Amino acid sequence: MLEATPQDFGRVLSSMCTEPCPPARAAADRFLATNPGDPGTYPEIARLEERAVDLLGEITELADPAGYVATGGTEANIQAVRIARNRADTDDPVVVAPESAHFSFHKAAAMLDVEIRTTPLVDYRADPDAIAEAIDSDTALVVAVAGSTEFGRVDPVPALAELAHDAGALCHVDAAWGGFHLPFTDHDWSFSDAPIDTMTIDPHKAGQAPIPAGGLLARDESLLEVLEVETPYLESSTQVTLTGTRSGAGVAGALAAMETLWPDGYRDNHERAMANATWLADELRERGYEVVDPELPLVAADVSQSIIDALRRRGWRISRTGAGDLRIVCMPHVTRSMLRSFVADLDWY
Ligand code: PLP
């Protein structure tokens, strides 16, 4: 038997993953030896995956969604870039994305041999004017971020989607982390009323599903068809996913988490997390730190590197933004008493 203890979340303030909800853990265990990558041989997990995609569609207000449960946001973002590249009517496809776009888009660009053009932010969000300026006739994809990794900010999605549409490009929304919070905020757009083509929404982040469970959604099947390859030795004939064999545990865990928590459990999580983020932001401000106002439950503040290092030595798992700010993600495992104890430790410095 392994002697190591699994992760104790008691001091983890940096992660976008969390303790899976118990029914999701049990479901993942039951389907551990199934492969949704071969639906002909494993029809039951394939059926569960369809239900999981339908639920992701319900959460994002997309009727008849196409998509699948990916390994995570990185795979979903790579696939969104791949869809756009494969459809583009140019030899030099370009992805236009705000500077806040997750580094997975840079991996995608390198792997798929597309140019990525990033644009400056205004108030930590994409600036539609800067995006418009970056778009040209080679633009295959415009990325909007709905819950940025560093600041939790939501881009003006409808404006970016319109810009993409007008340029004949696709629009991909990266809601890998934000997607399970957005239904409970007052944002005024959704898949149903903005010309969004694809979206990343990861059950293994705020969806409280076990890893690996990312989500790629597409407005319709034809978008996924450009990813199709033939799979001669499997019982099913084609595959659109990036990986071959996939984890049935990820699919079953994602479905169980969503069936358990959507919508009331996710609403409770969101309200508790936002209350915690607002409380922490106020506490930090009272101590003289500059804080980026939390739009979703993520708090960034200009705490110095030496203090961050000292808190890490006390066992706190905290991270920094690219600009060096302290970054705390209020995930479901992050309680008010954890945050009180963190602030008490901060007061030593
Ligand atoms: N997109 C966003 C907005 C993220 O915050 C992250 C990870 O934190 C990713 C994509 C990548 O997700 P993963 O680490 O599951 O591949």
mmCIF file with all atom_site columns, C-alpha atoms and ligand atoms in Angstrom, residues 16-17 71-75 77 100 102-105 145-150 174-178 200 202 204-205 214 327, ligand 1:
data_model
loop_
_atom_site.group_PDB
_atom_site.id
_atom_site.type_symbol
_atom_site.label_atom_id
_atom_site.label_alt_id
_atom_site.label_comp_id
_atom_site.label_asym_id
_atom_site.label_entity_id
_atom_site.label_seq_id
_atom_site.pdbx_PDB_ins_code
_atom_site.Cartn_x
_atom_site.Cartn_y
_atom_site.Cartn_z
_atom_site.occupancy
_atom_site.B_iso_or_equiv
_atom_site.pdbx_formal_charge
_atom_site.auth_seq_id
_atom_site.auth_comp_id
_atom_site.auth_asym_id
_atom_site.auth_atom_id
_atom_site.pdbx_PDB_model_num
ATOM   1  C CA . MET A 1 16  ? -8.612  25.875 -8.779  1.00 0.00 ? 16  MET A CA 1
ATOM   2  C CA . CYS A 1 17  ? -9.270  22.234 -7.900  1.00 0.00 ? 17  CYS A CA 1
ATOM   3  C CA . THR A 1 71  ? -8.913  15.854 -19.416 1.00 0.00 ? 71  THR A CA 1
ATOM   4  C CA . GLY A 1 72  ? -9.084  19.506 -18.371 1.00 0.00 ? 72  GLY A CA 1
ATOM   5  C CA . GLY A 1 73  ? -9.166  23.079 -19.533 1.00 0.00 ? 73  GLY A CA 1
ATOM   6  C CA . THR A 1 74  ? -5.878  22.745 -21.384 1.00 0.00 ? 74  THR A CA 1
ATOM   7  C CA . GLU A 1 75  ? -7.221  20.025 -23.655 1.00 0.00 ? 75  GLU A CA 1
ATOM   8  C CA . ASN A 1 77  ? -8.678  25.072 -25.138 1.00 0.00 ? 77  ASN A CA 1
ATOM   9  C CA . SER A 1 100 ? -5.230  37.291 -19.465 1.00 0.00 ? 100 SER A CA 1
ATOM   10 C CA . HIS A 1 102 ? -4.523  31.006 -19.854 1.00 0.00 ? 102 HIS A CA 1
ATOM   11 C CA . PHE A 1 103 ? -1.101  29.698 -20.905 1.00 0.00 ? 103 PHE A CA 1
ATOM   12 C CA . SER A 1 104 ? -2.786  26.678 -22.484 1.00 0.00 ? 104 SER A CA 1
ATOM   13 C CA . PHE A 1 105 ? -3.537  28.901 -25.503 1.00 0.00 ? 105 PHE A CA 1
ATOM   14 C CA . VAL A 1 145 ? -12.078 34.673 -20.771 1.00 0.00 ? 145 VAL A CA 1
ATOM   15 C CA . ALA A 1 146 ? -14.954 34.289 -18.327 1.00 0.00 ? 146 ALA A CA 1
ATOM   16 C CA . GLY A 1 147 ? -13.179 34.024 -14.995 1.00 0.00 ? 147 GLY A CA 1
ATOM   17 C CA . SER A 1 148 ? -9.509  34.763 -15.557 1.00 0.00 ? 148 SER A CA 1
ATOM   18 C CA . THR A 1 149 ? -6.979  32.546 -13.848 1.00 0.00 ? 149 THR A CA 1
ATOM   19 C CA . GLU A 1 150 ? -5.123  35.403 -12.198 1.00 0.00 ? 150 GLU A CA 1
ATOM   20 C CA . ASP A 1 174 ? -12.744 30.038 -21.652 1.00 0.00 ? 174 ASP A CA 1
ATOM   21 C CA . ALA A 1 175 ? -14.956 29.560 -18.611 1.00 0.00 ? 175 ALA A CA 1
ATOM   22 C CA . ALA A 1 176 ? -12.843 26.677 -17.308 1.00 0.00 ? 176 ALA A CA 1
ATOM   23 C CA . TRP A 1 177 ? -13.080 27.936 -13.736 1.00 0.00 ? 177 TRP A CA 1
ATOM   24 C CA . GLY A 1 178 ? -15.787 30.606 -13.976 1.00 0.00 ? 178 GLY A CA 1
ATOM   25 C CA . THR A 1 200 ? -14.426 25.449 -21.939 1.00 0.00 ? 200 THR A CA 1
ATOM   26 C CA . ASP A 1 202 ? -14.336 22.296 -16.272 1.00 0.00 ? 202 ASP A CA 1
ATOM   27 C CA . HIS A 1 204 ? -12.923 19.356 -12.019 1.00 0.00 ? 204 HIS A CA 1
ATOM   28 C CA . LYS A 1 205 ? -12.601 22.987 -10.950 1.00 0.00 ? 205 LYS A CA 1
ATOM   29 C CA . GLY A 1 214 ? -12.647 19.228 -18.235 1.00 0.00 ? 214 GLY A CA 1
ATOM   30 C CA . ARG A 1 327 ? -3.635  35.269 -5.429  1.00 0.00 ? 327 ARG A CA 1
HETATM 31 N N1 . PLP B 2 .   ? -8.430  28.013 -18.470 1.00 0.00 ? 1   PLP B N1 1
HETATM 32 C C1 . PLP B 2 .   ? -8.498  28.683 -17.316 1.00 0.00 ? 1   PLP B C1 1
HETATM 33 C C2 . PLP B 2 .   ? -9.266  29.976 -17.247 1.00 0.00 ? 1   PLP B C2 1
HETATM 34 C C3 . PLP B 2 .   ? -7.855  28.188 -16.183 1.00 0.00 ? 1   PLP B C3 1
HETATM 35 O O1 . PLP B 2 .   ? -7.904  28.891 -15.047 1.00 0.00 ? 1   PLP B O1 1
HETATM 36 C C4 . PLP B 2 .   ? -7.131  26.974 -16.282 1.00 0.00 ? 1   PLP B C4 1
HETATM 37 C C5 . PLP B 2 .   ? -6.423  26.429 -15.121 1.00 0.00 ? 1   PLP B C5 1
HETATM 38 O O2 . PLP B 2 .   ? -6.428  26.953 -14.049 1.00 0.00 ? 1   PLP B O2 1
HETATM 39 C C6 . PLP B 2 .   ? -7.099  26.303 -17.507 1.00 0.00 ? 1   PLP B C6 1
HETATM 40 C C7 . PLP B 2 .   ? -7.764  26.850 -18.582 1.00 0.00 ? 1   PLP B C7 1
HETATM 41 C C8 . PLP B 2 .   ? -6.339  25.022 -17.667 1.00 0.00 ? 1   PLP B C8 1
HETATM 42 O O3 . PLP B 2 .   ? -7.035  23.980 -17.040 1.00 0.00 ? 1   PLP B O3 1
HETATM 43 P P1 . PLP B 2 .   ? -6.330  22.587 -16.683 1.00 0.00 ? 1   PLP B P1 1
HETATM 44 O O4 . PLP B 2 .   ? -5.277  22.907 -15.690 1.00 0.00 ? 1   PLP B O4 1
HETATM 45 O O5 . PLP B 2 .   ? -7.476  21.777 -16.143 1.00 0.00 ? 1   PLP B O5 1
HETATM 46 O O6 . PLP B 2 .   ? -5.789  22.025 -17.930 1.00 0.00 ? 1   PLP B O6 1
#
